[in-house]
mmCIF file of C-alpha atoms in Angstrom:
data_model
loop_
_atom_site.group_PDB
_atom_site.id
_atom_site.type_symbol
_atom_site.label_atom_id
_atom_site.label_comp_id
_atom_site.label_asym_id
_atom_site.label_seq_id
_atom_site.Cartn_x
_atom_site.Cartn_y
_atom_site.Cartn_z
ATOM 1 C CA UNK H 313 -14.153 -17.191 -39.951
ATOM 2 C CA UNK H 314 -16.718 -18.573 -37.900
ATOM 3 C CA UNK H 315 -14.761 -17.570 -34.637
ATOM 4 C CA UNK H 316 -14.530 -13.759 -35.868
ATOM 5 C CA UNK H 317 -18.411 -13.596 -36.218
ATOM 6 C CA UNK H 318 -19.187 -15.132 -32.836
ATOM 7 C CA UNK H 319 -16.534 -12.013 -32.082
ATOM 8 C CA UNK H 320 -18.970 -9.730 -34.153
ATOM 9 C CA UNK H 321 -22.360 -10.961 -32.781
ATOM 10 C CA UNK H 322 -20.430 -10.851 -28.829
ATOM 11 C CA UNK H 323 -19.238 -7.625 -29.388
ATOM 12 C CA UNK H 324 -22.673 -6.061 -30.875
ATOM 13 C CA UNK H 325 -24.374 -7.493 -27.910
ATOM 14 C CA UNK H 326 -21.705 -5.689 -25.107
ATOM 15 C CA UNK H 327 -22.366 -2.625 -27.098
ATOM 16 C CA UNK H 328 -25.854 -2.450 -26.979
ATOM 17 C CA UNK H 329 -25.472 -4.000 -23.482
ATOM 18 C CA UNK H 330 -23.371 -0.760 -22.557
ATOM 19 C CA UNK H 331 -25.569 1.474 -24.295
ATOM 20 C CA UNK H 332 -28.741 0.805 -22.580
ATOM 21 C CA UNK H 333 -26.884 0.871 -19.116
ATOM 22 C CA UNK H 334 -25.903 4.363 -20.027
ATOM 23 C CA UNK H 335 -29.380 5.832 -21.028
ATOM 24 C CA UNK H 336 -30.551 4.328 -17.846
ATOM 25 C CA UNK H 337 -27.549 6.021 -15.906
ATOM 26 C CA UNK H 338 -27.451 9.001 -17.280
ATOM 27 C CA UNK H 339 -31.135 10.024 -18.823
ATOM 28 C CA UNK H 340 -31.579 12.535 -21.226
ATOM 29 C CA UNK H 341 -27.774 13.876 -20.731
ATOM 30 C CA UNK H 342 -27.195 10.574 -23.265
ATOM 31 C CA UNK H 343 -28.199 10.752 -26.652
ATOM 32 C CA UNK H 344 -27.883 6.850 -28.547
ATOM 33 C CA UNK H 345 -27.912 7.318 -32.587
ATOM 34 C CA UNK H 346 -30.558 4.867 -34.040
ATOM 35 C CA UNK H 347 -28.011 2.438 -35.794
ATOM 36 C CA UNK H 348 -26.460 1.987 -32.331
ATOM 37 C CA UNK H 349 -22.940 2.653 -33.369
ATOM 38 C CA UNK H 350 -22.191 6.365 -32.072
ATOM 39 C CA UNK H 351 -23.728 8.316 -28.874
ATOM 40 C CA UNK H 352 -23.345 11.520 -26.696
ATOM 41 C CA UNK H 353 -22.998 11.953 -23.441
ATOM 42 C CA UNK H 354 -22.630 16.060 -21.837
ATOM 43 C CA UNK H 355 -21.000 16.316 -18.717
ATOM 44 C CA UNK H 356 -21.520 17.496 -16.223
ATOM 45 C CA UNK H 357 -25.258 17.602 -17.616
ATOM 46 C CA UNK H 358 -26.919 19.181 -20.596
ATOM 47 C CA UNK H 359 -28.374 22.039 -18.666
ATOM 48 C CA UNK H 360 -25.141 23.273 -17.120
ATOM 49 C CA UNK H 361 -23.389 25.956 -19.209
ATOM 50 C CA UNK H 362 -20.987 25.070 -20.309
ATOM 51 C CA UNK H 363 -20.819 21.912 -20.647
ATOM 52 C CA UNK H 364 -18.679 19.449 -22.285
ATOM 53 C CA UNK H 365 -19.742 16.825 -25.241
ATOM 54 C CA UNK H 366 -17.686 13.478 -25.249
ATOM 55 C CA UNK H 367 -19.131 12.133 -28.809
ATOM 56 C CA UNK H 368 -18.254 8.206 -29.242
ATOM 57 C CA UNK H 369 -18.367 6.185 -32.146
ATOM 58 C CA UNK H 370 -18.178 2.009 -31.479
ATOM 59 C CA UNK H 371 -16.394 0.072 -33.853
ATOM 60 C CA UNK H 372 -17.877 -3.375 -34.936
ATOM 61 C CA UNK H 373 -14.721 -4.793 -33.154
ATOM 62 C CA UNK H 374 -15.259 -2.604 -29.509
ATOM 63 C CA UNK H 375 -14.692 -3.980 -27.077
ATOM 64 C CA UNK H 376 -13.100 -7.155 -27.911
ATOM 65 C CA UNK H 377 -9.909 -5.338 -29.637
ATOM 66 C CA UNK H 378 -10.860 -2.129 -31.014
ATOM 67 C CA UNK H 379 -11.198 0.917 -28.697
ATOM 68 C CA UNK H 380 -14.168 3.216 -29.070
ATOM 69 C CA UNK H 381 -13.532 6.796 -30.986
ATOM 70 C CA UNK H 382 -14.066 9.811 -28.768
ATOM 71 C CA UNK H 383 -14.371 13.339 -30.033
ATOM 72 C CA UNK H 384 -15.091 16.012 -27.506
ATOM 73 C CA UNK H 385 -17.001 18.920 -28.276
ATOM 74 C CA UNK H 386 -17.201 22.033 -26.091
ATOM 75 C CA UNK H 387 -16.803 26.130 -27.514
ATOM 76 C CA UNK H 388 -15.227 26.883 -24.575
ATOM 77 C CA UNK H 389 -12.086 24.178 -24.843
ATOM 78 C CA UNK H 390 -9.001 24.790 -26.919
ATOM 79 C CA UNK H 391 -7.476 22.268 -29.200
ATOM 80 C CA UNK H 392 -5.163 21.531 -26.813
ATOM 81 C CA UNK H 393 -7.370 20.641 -23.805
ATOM 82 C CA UNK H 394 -9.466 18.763 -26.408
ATOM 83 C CA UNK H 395 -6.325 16.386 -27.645
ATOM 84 C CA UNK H 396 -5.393 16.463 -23.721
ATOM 85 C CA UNK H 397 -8.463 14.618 -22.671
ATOM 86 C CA UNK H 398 -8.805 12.359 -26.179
ATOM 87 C CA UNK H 399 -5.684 10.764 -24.931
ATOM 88 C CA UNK H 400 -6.633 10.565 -21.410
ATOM 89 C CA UNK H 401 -9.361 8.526 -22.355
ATOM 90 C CA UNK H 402 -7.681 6.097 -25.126
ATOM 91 C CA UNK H 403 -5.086 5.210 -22.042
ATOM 92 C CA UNK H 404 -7.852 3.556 -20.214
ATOM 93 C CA UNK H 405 -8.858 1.195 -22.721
ATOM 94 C CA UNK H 406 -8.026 -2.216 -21.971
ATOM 95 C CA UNK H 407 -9.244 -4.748 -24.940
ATOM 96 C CA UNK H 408 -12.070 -7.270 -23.906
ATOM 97 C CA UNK H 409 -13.402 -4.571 -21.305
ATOM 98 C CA UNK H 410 -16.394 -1.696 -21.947
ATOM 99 C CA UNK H 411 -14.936 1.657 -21.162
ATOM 100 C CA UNK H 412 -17.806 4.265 -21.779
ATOM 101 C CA UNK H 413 -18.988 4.647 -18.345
ATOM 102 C CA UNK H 414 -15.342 4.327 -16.911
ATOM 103 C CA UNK H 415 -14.756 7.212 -19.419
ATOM 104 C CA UNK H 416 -18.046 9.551 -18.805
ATOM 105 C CA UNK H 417 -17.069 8.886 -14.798
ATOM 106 C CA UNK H 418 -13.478 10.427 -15.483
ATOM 107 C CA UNK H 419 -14.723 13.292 -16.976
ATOM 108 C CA UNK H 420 -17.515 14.206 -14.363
ATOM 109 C CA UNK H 421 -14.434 14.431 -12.266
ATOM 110 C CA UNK H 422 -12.400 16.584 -14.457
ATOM 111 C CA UNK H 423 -14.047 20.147 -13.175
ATOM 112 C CA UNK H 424 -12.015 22.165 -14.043
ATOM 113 C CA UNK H 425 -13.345 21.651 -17.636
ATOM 114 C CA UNK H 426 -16.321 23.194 -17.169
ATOM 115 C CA UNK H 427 -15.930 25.817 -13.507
ATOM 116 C CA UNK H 428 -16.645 29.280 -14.103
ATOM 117 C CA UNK H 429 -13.577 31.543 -13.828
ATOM 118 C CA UNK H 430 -11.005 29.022 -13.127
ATOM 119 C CA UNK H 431 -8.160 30.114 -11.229
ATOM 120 C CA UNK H 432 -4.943 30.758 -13.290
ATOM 121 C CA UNK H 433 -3.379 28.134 -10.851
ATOM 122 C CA UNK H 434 -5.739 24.908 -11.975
ATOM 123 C CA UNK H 435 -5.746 26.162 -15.914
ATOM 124 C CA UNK H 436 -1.898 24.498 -16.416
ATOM 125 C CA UNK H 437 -3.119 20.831 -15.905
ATOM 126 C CA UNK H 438 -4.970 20.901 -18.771
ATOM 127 C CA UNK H 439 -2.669 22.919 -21.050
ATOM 128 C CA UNK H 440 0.339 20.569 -21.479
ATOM 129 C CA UNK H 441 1.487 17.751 -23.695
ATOM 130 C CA UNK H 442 3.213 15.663 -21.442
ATOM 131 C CA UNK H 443 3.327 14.215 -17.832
ATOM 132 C CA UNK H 444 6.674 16.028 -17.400
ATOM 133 C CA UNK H 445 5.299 19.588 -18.625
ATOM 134 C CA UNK H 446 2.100 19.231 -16.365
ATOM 135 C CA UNK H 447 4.792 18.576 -13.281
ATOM 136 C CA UNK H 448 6.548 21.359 -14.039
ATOM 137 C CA UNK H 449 3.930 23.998 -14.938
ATOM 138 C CA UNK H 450 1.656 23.231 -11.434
ATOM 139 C CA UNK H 451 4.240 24.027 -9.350
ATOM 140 C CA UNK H 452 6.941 26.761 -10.990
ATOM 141 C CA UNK H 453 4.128 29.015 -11.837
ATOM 142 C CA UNK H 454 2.735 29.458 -8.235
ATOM 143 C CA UNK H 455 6.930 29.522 -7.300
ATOM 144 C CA UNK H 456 7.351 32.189 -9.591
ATOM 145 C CA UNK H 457 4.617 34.332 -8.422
ATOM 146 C CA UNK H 458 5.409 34.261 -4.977
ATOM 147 C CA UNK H 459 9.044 35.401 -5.652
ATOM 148 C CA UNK H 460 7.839 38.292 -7.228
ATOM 149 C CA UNK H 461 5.384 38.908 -4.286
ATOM 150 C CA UNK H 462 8.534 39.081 -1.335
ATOM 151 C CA UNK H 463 7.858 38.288 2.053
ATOM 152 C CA UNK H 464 5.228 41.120 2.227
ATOM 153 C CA UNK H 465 2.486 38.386 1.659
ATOM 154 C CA UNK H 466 3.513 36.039 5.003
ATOM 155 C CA UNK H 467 0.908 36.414 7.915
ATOM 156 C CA UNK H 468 1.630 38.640 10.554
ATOM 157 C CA UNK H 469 3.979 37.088 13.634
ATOM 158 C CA UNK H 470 5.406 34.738 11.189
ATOM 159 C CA UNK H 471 9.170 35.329 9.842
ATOM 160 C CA UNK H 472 10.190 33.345 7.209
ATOM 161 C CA UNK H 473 13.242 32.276 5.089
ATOM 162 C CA UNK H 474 15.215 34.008 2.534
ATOM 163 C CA UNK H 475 13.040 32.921 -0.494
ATOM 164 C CA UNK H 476 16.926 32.824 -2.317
ATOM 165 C CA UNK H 477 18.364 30.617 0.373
ATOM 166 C CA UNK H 478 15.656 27.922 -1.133
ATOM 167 C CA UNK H 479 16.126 25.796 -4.072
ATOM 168 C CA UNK H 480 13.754 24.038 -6.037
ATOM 169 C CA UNK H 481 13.927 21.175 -7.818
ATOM 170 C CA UNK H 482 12.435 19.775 -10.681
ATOM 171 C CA UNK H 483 9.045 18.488 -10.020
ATOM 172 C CA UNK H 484 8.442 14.775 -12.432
ATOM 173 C CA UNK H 485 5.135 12.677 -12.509
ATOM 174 C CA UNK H 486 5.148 9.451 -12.132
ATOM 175 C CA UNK H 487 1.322 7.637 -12.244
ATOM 176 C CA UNK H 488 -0.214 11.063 -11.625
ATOM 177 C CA UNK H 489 1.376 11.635 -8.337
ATOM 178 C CA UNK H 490 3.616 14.681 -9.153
ATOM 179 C CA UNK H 491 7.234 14.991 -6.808
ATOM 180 C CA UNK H 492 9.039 18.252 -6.339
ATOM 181 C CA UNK H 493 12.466 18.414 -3.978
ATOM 182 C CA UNK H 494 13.276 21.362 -1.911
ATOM 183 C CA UNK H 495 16.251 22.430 -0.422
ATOM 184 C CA UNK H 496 17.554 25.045 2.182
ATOM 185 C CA UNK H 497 20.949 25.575 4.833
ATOM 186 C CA UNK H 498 20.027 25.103 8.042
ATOM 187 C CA UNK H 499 21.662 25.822 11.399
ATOM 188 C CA UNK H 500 19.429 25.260 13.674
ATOM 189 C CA UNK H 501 15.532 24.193 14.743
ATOM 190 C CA UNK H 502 14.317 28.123 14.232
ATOM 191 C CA UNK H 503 15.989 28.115 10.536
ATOM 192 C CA UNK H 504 14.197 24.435 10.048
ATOM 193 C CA UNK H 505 10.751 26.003 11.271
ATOM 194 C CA UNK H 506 11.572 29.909 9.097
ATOM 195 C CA UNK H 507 12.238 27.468 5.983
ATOM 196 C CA UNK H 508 8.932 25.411 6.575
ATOM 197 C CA UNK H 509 6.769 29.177 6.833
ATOM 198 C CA UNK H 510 7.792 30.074 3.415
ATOM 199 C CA UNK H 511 7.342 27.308 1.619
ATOM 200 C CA UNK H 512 3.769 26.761 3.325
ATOM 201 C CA UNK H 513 3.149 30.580 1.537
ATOM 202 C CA UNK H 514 3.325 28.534 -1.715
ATOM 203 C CA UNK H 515 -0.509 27.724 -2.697
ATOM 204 C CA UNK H 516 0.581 24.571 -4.506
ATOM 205 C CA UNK H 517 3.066 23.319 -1.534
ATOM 206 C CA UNK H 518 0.986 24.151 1.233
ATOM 207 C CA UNK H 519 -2.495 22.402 -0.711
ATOM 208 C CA UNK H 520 0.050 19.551 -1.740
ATOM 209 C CA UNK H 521 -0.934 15.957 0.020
ATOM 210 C CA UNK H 522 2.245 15.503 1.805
ATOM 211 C CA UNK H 523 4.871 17.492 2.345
ATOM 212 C CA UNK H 524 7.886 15.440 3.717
ATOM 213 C CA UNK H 525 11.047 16.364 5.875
ATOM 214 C CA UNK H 526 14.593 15.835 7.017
ATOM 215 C CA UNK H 527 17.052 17.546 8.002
ATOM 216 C CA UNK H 528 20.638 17.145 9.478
ATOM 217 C CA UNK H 529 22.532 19.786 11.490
ATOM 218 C CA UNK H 530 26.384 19.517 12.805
ATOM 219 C CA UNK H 531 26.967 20.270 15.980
ATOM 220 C CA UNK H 532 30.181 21.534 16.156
ATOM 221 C CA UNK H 533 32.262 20.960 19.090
ATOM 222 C CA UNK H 534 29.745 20.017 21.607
ATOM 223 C CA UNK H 535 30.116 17.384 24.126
ATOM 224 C CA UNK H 536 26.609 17.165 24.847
ATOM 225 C CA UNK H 537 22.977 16.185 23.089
ATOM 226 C CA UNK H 538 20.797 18.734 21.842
ATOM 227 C CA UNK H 539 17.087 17.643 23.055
ATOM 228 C CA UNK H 540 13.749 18.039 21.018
ATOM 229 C CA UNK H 541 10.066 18.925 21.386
ATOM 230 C CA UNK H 542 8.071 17.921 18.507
ATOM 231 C CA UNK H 543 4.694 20.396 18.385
ATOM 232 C CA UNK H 544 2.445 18.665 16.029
ATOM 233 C CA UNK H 545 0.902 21.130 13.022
ATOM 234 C CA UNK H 546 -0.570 20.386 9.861
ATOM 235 C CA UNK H 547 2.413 20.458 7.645
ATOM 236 C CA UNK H 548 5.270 20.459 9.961
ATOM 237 C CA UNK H 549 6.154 19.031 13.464
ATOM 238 C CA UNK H 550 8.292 22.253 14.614
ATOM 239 C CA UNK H 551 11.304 21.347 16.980
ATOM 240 C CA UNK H 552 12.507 23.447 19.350
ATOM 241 C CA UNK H 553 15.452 22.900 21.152
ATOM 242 C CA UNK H 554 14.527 22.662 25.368
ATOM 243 C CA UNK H 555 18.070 21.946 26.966
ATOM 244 C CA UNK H 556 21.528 19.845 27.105
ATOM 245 C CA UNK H 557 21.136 16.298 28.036
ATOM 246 C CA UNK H 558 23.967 13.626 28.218
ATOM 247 C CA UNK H 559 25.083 11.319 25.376
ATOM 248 C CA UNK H 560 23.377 8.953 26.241
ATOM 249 C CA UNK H 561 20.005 10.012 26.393
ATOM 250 C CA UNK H 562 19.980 10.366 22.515
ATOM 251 C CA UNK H 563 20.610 7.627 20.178
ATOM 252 C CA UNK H 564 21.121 10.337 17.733
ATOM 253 C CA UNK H 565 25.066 10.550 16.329
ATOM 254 C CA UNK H 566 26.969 12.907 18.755
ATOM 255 C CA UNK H 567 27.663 15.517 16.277
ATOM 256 C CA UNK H 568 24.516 16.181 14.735
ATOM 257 C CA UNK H 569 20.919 17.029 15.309
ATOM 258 C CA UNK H 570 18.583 15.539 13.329
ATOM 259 C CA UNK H 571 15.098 15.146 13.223
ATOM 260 C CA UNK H 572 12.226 14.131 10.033
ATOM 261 C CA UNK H 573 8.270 14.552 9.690
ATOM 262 C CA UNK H 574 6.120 11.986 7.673
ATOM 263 C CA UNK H 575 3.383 14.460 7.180
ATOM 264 C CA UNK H 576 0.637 11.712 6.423
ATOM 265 C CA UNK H 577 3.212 9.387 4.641
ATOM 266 C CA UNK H 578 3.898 6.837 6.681
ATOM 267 C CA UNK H 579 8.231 6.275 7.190
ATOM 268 C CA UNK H 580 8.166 8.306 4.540
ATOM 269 C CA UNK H 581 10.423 10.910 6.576
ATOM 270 C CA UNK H 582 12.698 8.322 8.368
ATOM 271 C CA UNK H 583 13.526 6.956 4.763
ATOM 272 C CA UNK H 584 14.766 10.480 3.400
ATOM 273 C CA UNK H 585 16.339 11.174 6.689
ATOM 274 C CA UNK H 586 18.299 7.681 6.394
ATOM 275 C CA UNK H 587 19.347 9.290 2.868
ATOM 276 C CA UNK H 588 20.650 12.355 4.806
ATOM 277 C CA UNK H 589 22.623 10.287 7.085
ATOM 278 C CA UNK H 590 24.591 7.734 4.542
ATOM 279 C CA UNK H 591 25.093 10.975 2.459
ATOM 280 C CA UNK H 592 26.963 12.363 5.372
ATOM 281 C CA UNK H 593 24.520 15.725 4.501
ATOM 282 C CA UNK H 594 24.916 18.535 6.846
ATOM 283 C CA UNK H 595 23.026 21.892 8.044
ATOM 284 C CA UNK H 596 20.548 21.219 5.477
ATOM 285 C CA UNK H 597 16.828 20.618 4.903
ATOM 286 C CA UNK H 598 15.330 18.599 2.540
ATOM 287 C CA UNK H 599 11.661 18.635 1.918
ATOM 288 C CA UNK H 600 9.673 16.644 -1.141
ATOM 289 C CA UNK H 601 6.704 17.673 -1.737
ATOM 290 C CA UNK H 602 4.175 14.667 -3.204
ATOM 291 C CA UNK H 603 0.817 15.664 -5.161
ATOM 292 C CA UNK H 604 -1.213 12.044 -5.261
ATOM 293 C CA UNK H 605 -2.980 11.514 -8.339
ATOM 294 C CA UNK H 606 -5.408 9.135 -7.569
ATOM 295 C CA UNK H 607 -3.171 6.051 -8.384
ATOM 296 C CA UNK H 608 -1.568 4.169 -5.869
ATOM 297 C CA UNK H 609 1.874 4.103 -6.131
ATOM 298 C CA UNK H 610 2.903 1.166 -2.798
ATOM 299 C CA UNK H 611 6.484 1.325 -1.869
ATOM 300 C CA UNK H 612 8.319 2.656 -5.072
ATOM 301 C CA UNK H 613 6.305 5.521 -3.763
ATOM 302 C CA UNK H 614 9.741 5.829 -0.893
ATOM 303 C CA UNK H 615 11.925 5.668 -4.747
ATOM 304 C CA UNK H 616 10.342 8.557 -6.236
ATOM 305 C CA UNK H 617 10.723 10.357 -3.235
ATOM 306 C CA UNK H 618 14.252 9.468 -2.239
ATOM 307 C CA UNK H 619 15.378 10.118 -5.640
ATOM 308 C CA UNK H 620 13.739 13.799 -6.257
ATOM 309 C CA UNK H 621 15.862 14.669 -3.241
ATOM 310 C CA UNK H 622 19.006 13.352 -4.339
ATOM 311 C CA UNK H 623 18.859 14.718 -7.756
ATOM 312 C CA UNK H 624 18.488 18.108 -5.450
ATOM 313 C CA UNK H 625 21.188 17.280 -3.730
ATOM 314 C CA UNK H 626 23.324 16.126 -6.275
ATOM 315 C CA UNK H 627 22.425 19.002 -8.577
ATOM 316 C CA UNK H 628 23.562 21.725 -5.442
ATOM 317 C CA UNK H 629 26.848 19.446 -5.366
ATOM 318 C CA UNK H 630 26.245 17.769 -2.233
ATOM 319 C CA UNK H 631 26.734 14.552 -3.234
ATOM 320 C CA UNK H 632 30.262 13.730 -3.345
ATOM 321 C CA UNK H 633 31.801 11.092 -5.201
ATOM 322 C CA UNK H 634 32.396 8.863 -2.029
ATOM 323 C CA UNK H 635 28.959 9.054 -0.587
ATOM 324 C CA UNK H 636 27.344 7.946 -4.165
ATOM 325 C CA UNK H 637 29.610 4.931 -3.910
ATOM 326 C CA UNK H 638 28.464 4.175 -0.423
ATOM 327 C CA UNK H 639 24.676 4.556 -1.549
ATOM 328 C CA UNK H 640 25.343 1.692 -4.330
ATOM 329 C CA UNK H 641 27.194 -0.421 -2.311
ATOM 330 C CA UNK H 642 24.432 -0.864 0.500
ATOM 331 C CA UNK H 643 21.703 -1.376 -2.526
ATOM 332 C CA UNK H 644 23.980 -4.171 -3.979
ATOM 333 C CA UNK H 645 24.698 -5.172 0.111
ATOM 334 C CA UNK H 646 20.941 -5.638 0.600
ATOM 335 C CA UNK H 647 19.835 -7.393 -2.125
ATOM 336 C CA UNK H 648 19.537 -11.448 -0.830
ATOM 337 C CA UNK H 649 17.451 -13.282 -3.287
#
């Protein structure tokens, strides 16, 4: 007993602690109730209309072990934006540690919850019950709309794909960064450079934080090396082929031309082009499209990315049996511990 009321006293001390660090933080946009157990703090201030009201009530146990209650209050939120951001919150909790500024932070950078005439395309992220619904409602709604818009809307001089020769995968979330595979035949540079303008007319692609490429293209047939030019662009390093150069110029395979683009993510490309290669994958291009989150993924950030593409590829049946075996067999190969 004695040990649970030095918890009591410690804990009533953080919270009052935590309380006065607020007021002096955040003025008179926090309100402190007089028994010290509840306050309010309106984001992004009290004057701005509208604003949103995260209401929290401290348990005598907070922080120690119990999390602190939220409520948020705002006219202009449904009940499902309002449970969307409760949860939010409860996830960043860790026992022992005072959350309340960590929390009001958060939502100061949640805008969306409080811009004037949001655009249709930022209302989704808010709107869903799941990581996996919030993935797939950013990107197929801004997919969607394009289709129905034809190639009408690409800027002048610029001659895209066949939107139908593209596929689209499914986009998944893993810690906030959202991952969406796309996939297109391919016969040459031009087609690789055509496929890259229409996804780029996509708001979500072409705003996403990396958009990373490979693609593989048989050469039927030819004796000799096809040779590059990479032109460097924001999105896409366009290759062009310049002339015919012997084998052994190239340390590319003799049959194929091949080529990748990081876009920002460093071997990100070479990594999904090595995927290409020991898939034996042919006059196709695979782009993944990466939305970061704010949460830093490290390597199994070259996973999530690998693996969107090959459920693509597996899903358009180009991953046969024998290269799937090949794929597991260099995993088990290169694992020495």
């Amino acid at each position: 007993m004695p040990i649970a009321c030095d918890n009591t006293d410690e804990d009533k001390q953080q919270q009052q602690d935590e309380l006065s660090a607020l007021e002096a933080i955040y003025g008179g946009d926090c309100v402190i109730a007089a028994d010290h157990t509840t306050c309010q703090v309106f984001v992004p201030d009290l004057s701005h209309e509208p604003h949103v009201c995260l209401r929290v009530h401290l348990p005598p146990a907070y922080p120690s072990s119990a999390p602190p209650i939220p409520e948020i209050h705002g006219p202009h939120l449904s009940n499902d934006v309002r449970a969307w951001i409760v949860r939010e919150l409860e996830s960043q909790f860790t026992p022992g540690e005072v959350v309340l500024y960590t929390w009001t932070e958060w939502l100061k950078e949640q805008q969306h919850l409080w811009a004037p005439a949001p655009e249709i395309e930022h209302l989704p992220s808010v709107l869903v019950d799941s990581d996996a619904e919030l993935a797939a409602q950013l990107q197929q709604a801004d997919l969607d709309a394009h289709q129905k818009a034809g190639a009408s809307q690409q800027p002048p001089g610029e001659q895209g794909m066949n939107e139908d020769l593209i596929i689209h995968g499914e986009p998944f979330t893993e810690h906030k960064s959202t991952f969406q595979a796309h996939l297109a035949p391919v016969t040459s540079p031009e087609d690789v450079e055509k496929c890259m303008t229409t996804l780029l007319q996509h708001n979500k692609i072409r705003n996403a934080t990396h958009n990373i490429l490979a693609y593989r293209i048989y050469v039927k047939d030819r004796d000799a090396w096809l040779q590059v030019q990479t032109c460097c662009h924001r999105h896409f390093c366009a290759r062009i082929m310049l002339a015919m150069v012997p084998p052994a110029a190239c340390l590319c395979k003799q049959d194929s031309l091949q080529d990748y683009d990081d876009d920002g993510e460093d071997a990100a490309g070479g990594r999904l082009l090595h995927l290409l290669q020991i898939l034996d994958v042919k006059d196709t291009i695979v782009v993944v499209t990466r939305w970061y989150g704010g949460v830093k993924l490290g390597p199994t950030r070259f996973t999530h990315i690998n693996n969107a593409a090959r459920i693509l590829l597996e899903k358009c049946g180009q991953l046969n049996s024998e290269s799937s075996h090949a794929t597991d067999s260099k995993k088990k190969k290169g694992k020495r511990h």
